[in-house]
Coordinates of C-alpha atoms in Angstrom, one line a residue:
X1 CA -6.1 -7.2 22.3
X2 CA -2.3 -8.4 23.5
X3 CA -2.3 -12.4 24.0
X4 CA -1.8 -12.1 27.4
X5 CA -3.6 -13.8 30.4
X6 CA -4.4 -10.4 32.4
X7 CA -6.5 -9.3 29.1
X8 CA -8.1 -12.1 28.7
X9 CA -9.1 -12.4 32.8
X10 CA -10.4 -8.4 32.3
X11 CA -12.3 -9.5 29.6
X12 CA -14.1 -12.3 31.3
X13 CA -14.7 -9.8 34.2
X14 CA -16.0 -7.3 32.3
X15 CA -18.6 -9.4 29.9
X16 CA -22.0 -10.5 31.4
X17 CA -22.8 -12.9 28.7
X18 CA -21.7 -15.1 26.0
X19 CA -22.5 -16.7 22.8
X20 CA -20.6 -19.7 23.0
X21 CA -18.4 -21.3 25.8
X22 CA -15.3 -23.9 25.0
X23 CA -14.2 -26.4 27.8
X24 CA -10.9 -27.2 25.7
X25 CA -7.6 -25.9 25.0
X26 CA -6.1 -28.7 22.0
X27 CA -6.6 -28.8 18.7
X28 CA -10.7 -29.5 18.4
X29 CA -11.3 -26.4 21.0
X30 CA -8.6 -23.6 19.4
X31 CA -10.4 -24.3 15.9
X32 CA -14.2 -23.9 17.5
X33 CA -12.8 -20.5 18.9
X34 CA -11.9 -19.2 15.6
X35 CA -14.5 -20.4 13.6
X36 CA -17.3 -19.3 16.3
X37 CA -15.0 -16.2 16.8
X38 CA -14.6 -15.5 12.9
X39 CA -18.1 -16.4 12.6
X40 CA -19.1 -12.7 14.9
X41 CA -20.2 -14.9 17.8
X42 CA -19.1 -13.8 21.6
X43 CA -16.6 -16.6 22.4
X44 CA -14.7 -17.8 25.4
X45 CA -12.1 -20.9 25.5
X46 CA -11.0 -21.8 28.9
X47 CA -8.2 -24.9 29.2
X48 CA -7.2 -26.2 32.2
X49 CA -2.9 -26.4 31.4
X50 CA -1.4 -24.7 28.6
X51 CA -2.4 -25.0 25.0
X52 CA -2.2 -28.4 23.7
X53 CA -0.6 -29.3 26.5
X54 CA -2.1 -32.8 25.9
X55 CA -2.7 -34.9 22.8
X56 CA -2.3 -31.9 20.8
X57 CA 1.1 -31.4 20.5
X58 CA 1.9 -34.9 20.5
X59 CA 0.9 -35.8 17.2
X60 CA 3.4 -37.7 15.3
X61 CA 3.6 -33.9 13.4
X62 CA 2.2 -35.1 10.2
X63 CA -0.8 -33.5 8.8
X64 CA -2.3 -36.5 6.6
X65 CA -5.0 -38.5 5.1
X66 CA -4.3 -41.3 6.6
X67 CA -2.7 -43.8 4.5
X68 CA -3.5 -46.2 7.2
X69 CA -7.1 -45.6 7.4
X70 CA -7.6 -46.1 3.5
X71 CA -6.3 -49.6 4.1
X72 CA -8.9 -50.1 6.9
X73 CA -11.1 -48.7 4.3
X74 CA -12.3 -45.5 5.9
X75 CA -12.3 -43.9 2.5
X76 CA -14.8 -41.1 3.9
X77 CA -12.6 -40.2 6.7
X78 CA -9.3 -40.4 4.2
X79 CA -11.4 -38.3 1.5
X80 CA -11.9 -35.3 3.9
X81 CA -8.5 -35.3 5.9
X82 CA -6.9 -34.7 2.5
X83 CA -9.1 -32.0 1.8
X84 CA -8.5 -30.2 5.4
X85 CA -4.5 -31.4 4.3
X86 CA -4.7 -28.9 1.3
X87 CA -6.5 -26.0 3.9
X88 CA -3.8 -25.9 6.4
X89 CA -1.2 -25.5 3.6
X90 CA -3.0 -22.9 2.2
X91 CA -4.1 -21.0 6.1
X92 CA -1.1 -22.1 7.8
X93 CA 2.2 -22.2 5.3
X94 CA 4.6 -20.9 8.0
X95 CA 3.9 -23.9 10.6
X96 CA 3.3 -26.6 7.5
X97 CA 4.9 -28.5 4.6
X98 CA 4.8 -30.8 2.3
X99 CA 7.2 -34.3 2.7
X100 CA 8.4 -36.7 1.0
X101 CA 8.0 -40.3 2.6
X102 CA 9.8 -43.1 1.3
X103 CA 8.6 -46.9 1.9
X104 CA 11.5 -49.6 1.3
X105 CA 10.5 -52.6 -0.3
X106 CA 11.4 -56.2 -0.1
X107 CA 9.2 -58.3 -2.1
X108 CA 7.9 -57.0 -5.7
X109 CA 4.1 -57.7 -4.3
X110 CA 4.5 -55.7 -1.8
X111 CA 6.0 -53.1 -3.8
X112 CA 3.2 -53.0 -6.4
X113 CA 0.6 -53.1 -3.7
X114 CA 1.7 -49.6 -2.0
X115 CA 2.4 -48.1 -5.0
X116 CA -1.1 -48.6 -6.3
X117 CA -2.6 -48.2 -2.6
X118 CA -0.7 -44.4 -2.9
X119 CA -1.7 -43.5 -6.9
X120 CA -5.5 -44.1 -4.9
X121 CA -4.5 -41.5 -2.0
X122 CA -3.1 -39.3 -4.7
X123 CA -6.3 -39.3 -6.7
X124 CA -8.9 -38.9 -3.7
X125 CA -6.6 -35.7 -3.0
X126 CA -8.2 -34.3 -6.5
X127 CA -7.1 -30.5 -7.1
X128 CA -5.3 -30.7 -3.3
X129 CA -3.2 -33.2 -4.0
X130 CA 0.5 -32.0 -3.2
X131 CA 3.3 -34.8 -4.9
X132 CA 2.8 -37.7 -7.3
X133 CA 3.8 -41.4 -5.8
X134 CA 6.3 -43.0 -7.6
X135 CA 8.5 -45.9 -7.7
X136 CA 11.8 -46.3 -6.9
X137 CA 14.7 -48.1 -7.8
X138 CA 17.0 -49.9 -5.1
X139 CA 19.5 -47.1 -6.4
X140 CA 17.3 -44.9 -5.8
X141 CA 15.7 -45.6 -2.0
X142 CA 19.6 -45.9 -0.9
X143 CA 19.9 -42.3 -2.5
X144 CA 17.3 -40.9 -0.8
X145 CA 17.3 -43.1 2.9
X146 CA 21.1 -43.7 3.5
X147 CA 20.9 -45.4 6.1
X148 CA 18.0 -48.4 4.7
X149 CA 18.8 -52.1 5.0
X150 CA 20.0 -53.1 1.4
X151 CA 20.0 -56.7 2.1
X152 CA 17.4 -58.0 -0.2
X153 CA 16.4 -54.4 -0.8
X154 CA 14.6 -54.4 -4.9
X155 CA 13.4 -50.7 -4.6
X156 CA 10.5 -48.8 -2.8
X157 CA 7.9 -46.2 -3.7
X158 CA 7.6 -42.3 -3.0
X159 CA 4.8 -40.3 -2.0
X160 CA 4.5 -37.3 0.0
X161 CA 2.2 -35.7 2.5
X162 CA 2.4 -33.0 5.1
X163 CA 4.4 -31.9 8.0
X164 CA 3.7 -29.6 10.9
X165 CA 4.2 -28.1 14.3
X166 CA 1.5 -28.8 16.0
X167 CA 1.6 -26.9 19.7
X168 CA 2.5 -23.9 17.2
X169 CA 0.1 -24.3 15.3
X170 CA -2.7 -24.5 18.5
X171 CA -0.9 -21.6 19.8
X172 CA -1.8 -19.5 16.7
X173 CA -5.0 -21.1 16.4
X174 CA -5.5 -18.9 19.6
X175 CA -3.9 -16.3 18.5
X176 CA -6.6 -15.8 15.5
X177 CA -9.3 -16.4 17.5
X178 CA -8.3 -13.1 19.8
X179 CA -7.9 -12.0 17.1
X180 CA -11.5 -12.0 15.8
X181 CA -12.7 -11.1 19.8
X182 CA -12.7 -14.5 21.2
X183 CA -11.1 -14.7 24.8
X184 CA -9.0 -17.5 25.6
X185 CA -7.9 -18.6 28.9
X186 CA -5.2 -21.3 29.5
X187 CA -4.9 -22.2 33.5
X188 CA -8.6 -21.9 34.0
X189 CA -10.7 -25.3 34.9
X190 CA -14.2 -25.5 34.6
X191 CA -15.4 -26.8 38.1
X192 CA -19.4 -26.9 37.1
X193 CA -21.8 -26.4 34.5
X194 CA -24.5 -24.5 35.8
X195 CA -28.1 -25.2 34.7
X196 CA -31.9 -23.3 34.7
X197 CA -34.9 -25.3 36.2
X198 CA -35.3 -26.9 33.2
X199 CA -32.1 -28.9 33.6
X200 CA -30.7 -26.9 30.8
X201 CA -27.2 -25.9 30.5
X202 CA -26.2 -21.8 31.0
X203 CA -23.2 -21.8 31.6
X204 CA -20.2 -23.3 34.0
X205 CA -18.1 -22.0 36.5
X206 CA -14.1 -22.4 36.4
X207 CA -11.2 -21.7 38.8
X208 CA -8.2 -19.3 37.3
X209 CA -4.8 -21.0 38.9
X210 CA -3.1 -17.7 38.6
X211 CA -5.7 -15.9 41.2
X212 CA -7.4 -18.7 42.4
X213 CA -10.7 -17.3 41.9
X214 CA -13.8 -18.8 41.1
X215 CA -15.5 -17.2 38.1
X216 CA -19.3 -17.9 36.8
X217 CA -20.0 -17.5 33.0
X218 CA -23.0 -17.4 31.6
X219 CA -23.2 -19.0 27.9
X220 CA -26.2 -19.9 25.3
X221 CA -24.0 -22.6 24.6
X222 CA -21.2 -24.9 26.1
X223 CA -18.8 -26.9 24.2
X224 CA -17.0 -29.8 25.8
X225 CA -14.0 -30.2 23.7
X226 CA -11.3 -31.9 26.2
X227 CA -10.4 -34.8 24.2
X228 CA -9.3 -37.5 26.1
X229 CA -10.8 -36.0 29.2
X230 CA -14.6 -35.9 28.0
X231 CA -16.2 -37.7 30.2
X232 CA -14.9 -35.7 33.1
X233 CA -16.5 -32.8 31.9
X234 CA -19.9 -35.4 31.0
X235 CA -19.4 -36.4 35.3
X236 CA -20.0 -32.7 35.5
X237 CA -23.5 -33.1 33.8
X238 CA -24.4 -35.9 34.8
X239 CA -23.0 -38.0 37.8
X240 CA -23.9 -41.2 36.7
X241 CA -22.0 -40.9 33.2
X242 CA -21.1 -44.1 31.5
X243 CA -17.3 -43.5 29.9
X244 CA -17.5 -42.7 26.0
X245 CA -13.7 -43.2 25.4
X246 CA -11.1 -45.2 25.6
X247 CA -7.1 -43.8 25.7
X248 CA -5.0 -45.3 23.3
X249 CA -0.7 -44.0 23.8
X250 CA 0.8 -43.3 20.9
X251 CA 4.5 -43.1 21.4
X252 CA 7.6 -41.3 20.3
X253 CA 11.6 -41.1 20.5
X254 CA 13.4 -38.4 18.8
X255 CA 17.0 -39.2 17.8
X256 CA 19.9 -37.4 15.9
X257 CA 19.2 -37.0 12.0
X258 CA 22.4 -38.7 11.2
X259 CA 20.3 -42.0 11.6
X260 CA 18.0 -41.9 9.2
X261 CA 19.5 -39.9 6.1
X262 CA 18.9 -36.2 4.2
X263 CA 14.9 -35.1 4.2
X264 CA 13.4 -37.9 3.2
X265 CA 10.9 -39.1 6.2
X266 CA 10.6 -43.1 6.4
X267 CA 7.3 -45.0 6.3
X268 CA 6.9 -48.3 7.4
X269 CA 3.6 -49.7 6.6
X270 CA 3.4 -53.5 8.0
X271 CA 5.3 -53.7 11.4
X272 CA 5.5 -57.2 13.4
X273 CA 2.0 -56.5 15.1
X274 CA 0.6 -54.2 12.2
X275 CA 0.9 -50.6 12.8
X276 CA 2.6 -48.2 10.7
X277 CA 6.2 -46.2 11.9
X278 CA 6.9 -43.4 10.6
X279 CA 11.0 -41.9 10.8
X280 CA 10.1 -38.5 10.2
X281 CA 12.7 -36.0 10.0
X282 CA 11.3 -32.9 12.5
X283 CA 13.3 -29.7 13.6
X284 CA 16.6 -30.9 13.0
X285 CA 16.1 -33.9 14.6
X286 CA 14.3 -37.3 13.5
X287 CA 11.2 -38.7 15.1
X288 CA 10.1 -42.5 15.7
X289 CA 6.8 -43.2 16.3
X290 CA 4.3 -44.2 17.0
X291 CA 2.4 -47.0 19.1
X292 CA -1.1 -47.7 19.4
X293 CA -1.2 -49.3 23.5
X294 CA -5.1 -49.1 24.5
X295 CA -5.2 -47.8 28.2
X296 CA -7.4 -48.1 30.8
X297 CA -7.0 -44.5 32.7
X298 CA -6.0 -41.1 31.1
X299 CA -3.5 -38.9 32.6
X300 CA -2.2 -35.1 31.1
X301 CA 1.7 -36.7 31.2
X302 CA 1.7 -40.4 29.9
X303 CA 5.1 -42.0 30.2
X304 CA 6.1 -44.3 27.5
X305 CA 5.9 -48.0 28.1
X306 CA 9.2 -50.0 28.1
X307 CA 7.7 -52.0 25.8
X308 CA 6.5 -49.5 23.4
X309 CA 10.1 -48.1 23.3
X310 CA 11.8 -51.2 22.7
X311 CA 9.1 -51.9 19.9
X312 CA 10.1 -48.8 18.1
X313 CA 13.7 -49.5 18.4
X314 CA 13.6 -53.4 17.4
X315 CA 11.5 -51.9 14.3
X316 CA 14.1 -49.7 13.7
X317 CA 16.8 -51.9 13.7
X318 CA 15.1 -54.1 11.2
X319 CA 15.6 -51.1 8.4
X320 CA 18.3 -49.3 9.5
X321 CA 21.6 -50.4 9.7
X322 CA 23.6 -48.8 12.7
X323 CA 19.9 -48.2 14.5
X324 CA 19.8 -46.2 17.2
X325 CA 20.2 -47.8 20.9
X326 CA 18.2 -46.3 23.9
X327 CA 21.6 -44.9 24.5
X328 CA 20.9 -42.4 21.5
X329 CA 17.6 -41.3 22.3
X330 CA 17.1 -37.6 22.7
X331 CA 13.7 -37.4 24.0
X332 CA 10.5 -40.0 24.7
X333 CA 7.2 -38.7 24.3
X334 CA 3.9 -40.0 24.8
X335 CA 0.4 -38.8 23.4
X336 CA -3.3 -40.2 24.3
X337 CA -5.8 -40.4 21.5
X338 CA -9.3 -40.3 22.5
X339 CA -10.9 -43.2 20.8
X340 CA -14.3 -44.1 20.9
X341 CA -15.2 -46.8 24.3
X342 CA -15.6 -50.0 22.6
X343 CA -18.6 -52.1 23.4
X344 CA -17.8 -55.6 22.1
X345 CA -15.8 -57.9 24.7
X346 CA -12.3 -57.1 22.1
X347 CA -11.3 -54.3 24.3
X348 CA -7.9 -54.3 23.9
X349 CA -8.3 -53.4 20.2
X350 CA -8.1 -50.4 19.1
X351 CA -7.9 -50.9 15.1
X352 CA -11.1 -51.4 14.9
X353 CA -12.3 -48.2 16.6
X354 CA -13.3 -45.5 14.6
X355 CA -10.7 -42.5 14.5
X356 CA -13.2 -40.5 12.9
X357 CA -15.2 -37.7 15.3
X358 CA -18.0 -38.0 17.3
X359 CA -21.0 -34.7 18.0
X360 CA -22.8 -35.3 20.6
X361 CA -26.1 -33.1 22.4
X362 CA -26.7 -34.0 26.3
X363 CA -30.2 -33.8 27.6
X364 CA -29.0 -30.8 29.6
X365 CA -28.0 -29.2 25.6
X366 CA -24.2 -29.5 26.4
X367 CA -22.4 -30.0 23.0
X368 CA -19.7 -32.6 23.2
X369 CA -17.1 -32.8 20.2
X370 CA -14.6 -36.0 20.4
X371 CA -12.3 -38.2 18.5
X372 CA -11.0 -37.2 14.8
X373 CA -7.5 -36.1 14.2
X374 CA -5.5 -33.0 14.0
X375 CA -5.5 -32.6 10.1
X376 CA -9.7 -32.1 10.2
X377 CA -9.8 -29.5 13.3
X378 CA -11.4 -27.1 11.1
X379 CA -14.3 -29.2 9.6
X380 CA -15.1 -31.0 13.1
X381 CA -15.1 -27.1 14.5
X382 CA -17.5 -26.3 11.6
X383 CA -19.9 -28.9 12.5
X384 CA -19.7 -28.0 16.3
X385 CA -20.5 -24.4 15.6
X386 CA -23.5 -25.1 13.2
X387 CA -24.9 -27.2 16.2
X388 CA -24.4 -24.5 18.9
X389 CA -25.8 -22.2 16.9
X390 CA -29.2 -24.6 17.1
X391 CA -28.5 -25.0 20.1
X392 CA -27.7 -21.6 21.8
X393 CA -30.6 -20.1 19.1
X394 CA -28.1 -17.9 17.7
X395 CA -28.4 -15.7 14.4
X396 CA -27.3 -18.1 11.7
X397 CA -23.8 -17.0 10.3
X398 CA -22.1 -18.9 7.6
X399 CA -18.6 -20.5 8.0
X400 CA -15.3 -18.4 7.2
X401 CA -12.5 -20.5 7.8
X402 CA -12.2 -22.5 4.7
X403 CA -9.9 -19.4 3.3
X404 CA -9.2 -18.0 7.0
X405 CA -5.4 -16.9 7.4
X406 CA -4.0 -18.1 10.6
X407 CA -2.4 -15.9 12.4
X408 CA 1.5 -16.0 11.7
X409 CA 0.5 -16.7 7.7
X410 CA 3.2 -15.6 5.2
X411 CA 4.7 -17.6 2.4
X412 CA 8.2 -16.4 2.7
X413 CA 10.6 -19.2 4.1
X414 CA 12.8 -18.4 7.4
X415 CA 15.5 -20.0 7.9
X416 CA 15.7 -22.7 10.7
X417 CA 13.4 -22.4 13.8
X418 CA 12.2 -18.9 12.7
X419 CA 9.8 -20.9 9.9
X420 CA 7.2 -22.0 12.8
X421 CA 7.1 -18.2 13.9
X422 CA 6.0 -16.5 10.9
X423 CA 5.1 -13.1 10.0
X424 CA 6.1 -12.6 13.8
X425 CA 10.1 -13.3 13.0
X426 CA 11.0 -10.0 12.2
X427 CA 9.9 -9.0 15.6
X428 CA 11.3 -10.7 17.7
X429 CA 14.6 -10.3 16.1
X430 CA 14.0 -6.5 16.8
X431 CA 13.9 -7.4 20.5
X432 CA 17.1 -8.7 19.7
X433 CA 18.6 -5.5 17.8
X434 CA 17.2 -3.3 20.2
X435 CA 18.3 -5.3 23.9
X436 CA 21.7 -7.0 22.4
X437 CA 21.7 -9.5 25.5
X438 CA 18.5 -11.0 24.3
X439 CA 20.5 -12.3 21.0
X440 CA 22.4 -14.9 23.4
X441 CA 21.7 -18.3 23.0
X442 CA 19.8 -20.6 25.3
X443 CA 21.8 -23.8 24.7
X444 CA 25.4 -23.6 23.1
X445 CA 23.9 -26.4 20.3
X446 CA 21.0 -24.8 19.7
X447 CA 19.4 -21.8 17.7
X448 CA 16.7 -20.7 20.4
X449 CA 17.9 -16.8 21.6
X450 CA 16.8 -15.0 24.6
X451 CA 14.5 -12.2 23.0
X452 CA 12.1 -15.6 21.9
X453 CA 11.3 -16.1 25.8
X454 CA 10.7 -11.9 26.5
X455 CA 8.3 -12.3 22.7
X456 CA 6.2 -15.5 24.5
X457 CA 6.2 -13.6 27.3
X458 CA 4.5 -10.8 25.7
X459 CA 2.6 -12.3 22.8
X460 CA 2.0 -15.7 23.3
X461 CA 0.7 -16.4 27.2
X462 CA 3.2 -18.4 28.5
X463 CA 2.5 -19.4 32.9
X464 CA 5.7 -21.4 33.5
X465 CA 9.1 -22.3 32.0
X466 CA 7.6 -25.8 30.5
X467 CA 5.0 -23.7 28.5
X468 CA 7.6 -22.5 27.0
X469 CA 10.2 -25.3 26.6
X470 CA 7.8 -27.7 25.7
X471 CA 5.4 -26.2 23.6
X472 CA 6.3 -22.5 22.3
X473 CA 10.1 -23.7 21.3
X474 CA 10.0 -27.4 21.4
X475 CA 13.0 -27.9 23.2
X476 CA 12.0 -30.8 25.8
X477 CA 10.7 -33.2 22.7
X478 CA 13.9 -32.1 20.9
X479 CA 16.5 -33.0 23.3
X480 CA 14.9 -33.1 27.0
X481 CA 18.4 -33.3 29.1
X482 CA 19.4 -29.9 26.8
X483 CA 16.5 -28.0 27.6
X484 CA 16.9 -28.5 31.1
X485 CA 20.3 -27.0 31.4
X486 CA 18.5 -23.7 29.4
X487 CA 15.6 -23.7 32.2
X488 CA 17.9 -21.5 34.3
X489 CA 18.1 -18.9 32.0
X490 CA 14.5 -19.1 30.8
X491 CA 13.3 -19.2 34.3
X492 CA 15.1 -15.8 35.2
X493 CA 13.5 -13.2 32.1
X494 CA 10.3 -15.0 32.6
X495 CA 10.4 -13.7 36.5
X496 CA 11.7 -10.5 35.3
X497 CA 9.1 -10.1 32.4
X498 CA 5.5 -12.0 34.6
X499 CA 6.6 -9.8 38.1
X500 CA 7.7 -13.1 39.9
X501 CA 10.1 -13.8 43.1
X502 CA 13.0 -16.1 43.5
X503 CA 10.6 -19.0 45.1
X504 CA 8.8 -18.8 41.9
X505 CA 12.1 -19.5 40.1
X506 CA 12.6 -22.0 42.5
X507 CA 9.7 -24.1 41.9
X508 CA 10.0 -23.5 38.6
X509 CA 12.6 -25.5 38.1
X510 CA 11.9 -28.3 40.4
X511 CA 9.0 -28.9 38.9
X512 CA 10.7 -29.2 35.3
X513 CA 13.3 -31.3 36.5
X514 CA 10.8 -33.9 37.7
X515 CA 8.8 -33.1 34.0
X516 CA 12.3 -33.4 32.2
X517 CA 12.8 -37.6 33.6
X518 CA 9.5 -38.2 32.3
X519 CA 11.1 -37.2 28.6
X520 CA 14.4 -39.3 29.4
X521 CA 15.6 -42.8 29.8

């Protein structure tokens, strides 16, 4: 089956009933589809924008235990992210890495108490474990972060965790899941969840934004998997839902690389208010992040606050010397975790709520999967597919994806952007060898060709220009006023390519422009 929207709509209309339904196109939906897909069970993913469009590919791009959370003394939670850590390195090798993270030092205390913080991290990794920390010497820190503060600078300590792109890594988590008969939908919003007379769900209906057509599935079971948008699909159940989450923004700036140093990412564990930044070198580029703000409302494009971007650049310029101004800021991004609602009268904090997942059964048997983080996708799909399978009284199949390939897998190295595409490299380059027009360049200072946009067009179910600018190549979080001078270009094969008219071209690129201010200072 080709990753395309028009197969997966003939599917839908040619299927009368399925196994298991997922409301949910990030990370915690893509990995139910492929381990309820893998698993021989009929599966349908419908998302209501683009892949990860959300939370999902605004991760801070580090696949981790949490180093953070084994200081809050979560050691549970910390124990299985590093496990899941080791599977996506072993799945996923094309789309992630290991790092190394450096944390300066300025006081010998606090020096000896990170260092044996991190030997505890590295143990609870047991046979998954990917570096050994270490410390540094002053000599040694300046070596490996150029740019630190060496005012009163007596050393720092080493460790290393992962890296990873995460909209391509949702993408090929779809990918796989087609690829075990799954059908997934991006563009499609469920509108209802349809019930027997028992008050039992059996499906839902949703609306397809490319036709505008209502379809009505029928499903043994339904998965809400939204993330921060949950309890919208819970109003759907039941009108009188009381909210189970509570947003919290997390968010980013990405800068030029010659601020920070060589491939060394930067940790900083105590900020002024407590929360951990990370300078995390990322594509070429170097990321800043992030903020924990708690938020009353949820919204699919969160702007960042002023005040969160000023407290990442006052906390860089009290480690770096020459620190970046606003003035150098590529791109500002902003990402909404879902966090548990909190019930105490403290509800502006969000340290204290749990970032570990919640599994949830309705009255009506609607399965509702929220919270966790990126790095344990697989194990909180796991434990959503063993309960649908209760639920939807389903043939009992065991789990496949602890040693599931994702699609893309290969351990060979590409050089530059090509790494996040894979075994798919090779073909795309074709396109270019075949069509020699397709080997232009997007951008005069970047990599991205012109056969990449005919390939997503193809293979990886791109609707619009930002689909593919934002997510598929990363260009708006890499440098957002670059990508839109490229949106042009992309705008044009992707008419040629989907079949559309100069209007759509048109509004194509009005509606990026107003996307690309959201990404800009």
């Amino acid at each position: 089956m080709k990753f395309t929207r028009n197969e997966a709509i003939e599917r839908i209309e040619s299927t009368s009933q399925w196994d298991i339904t997922i409301i949910g196109g990030g990370a915690t939906g893509l990995g139910i589809a492929v381990d309820a897909a893998s698993r021989g069970y009929k599966t349908l993913l419908i998302e209501k924008y683009d892949f990860a469009k959300g939370t999902s590919s605004k991760s801070t791009k580090l696949v981790h235990g949490g180093v953070r959370y084994l200081a809050n003394g979560d050691v549970k939670l910390v124990m299985s992210a590093l496990k899941e850590r080791g599977l996506i390195f072993k799945n996923a090798p094309h789309v992630s890495f290991v790092q190394s993270f450096v944390i300066p030092s300025y006081s010998f205390f606090n020096k000896m108490k990170f260092l044996i913080g991190l030997k505890l991290y590295d143990w609870m990794a047991g046979k998954l474990r990917i570096g050994q920390s270490t410390l540094l010497s002053k000599k040694e820190v300046i070596e490996k972060l150029p740019k630190v503060k060496q005012k009163n600078l007596i050393g720092g300590v080493q460790y290393f965790d992962g890296q990873f792109d995460d909209a391509r890594l949702a993408l090929n988590l779809g990918q796989t899941a087609s690829e075990h008969g799954a059908v997934v939908l991006n563009y499609a919003e469920a509108t209802a969840i349809t019930k027997d007379e028992n008050g039992k769900v059996i499906g839902l209906e949703f609306l397809d934004s490319g036709s505008n057509k209502t379809y009505k599935i029928k499903s043994k079971a339904v998965i809400n998997a939204t993330g921060i948008f949950v309890d919208d699909i819970l109003k759907l159940d039941v009108a009188a839902h009381k909210n189970l989450v509570r947003p919290s923004q997390g968010a980013h700036i990405v800068i030029d690389k010659k601020f920070l140093g060589n491939i060394d990412a930067l940790m900083i564990p105590e900020t002024s208010d407590g929360r951990v930044l990370f300078g995390v070198p990322w594509h070429g580029k170097v990321l800043l992040g992030t903020t924990d703000t708690p938020l009353n409302e949820h919204q699919i494009e969160p702007r960042p606050l002023e005040e969160e971007i000023e407290f990442i650049l006052k906390t860089a310029d009290a480690y770096l010397d020459n620190a970046p101004t606003r003035q150098d800021v590529l791109s500002v991004f902003a990402g909404l975790r879902p966090l548990a609602a909190p019930t105490d009268k403290d509800s502006n904090s969000t340290k204290e709520i749990s970032r570990d997942h919640k599994l949830i059964k309705s009255k009506s048997d609607l399965i509702t999967i929220t919270g966790g983080k990126w790095t344990t996708y697989r194990k909180m799909a796991e434990e959503t597919v063993d309960l649908a399978i209760g639920v939807g009284g389903l043939t009992p199949t065991p789990c496949a994806t602890t040693t599931l390939k994702i699609h893309g897998y290969t351990t060979e190295r590409q050089a530059g952007h090509w790494q996040v595409y894979g075994s798919d490299t090779q073909e795309i380059i074709n396109l270019a060898n075949e069509n020699p027009s397709l080997g232009n360049r997007l951008h005069k200072d970047f990599d991205f060709i012109e056969a990449e946009v005919v390939w997503s067009c193809r293979n990886e179910m791109i609707y619009n220009i930002e689909d593919f600018l934002a997510r598929r190549i990363r260009f708006l979080l890499l440098d957002a006023k670059a990508s839109l001078q490229a949106a042009p270009r992309v705008a044009e094969i992707m008419a040629t390519e989907l079949q559309k008219d100069e209007n759509w071209v048109k509004s194509q690129l009005d509606s990026y422009t107003q996307l690309v201010k959201n990404y800009t200072l």
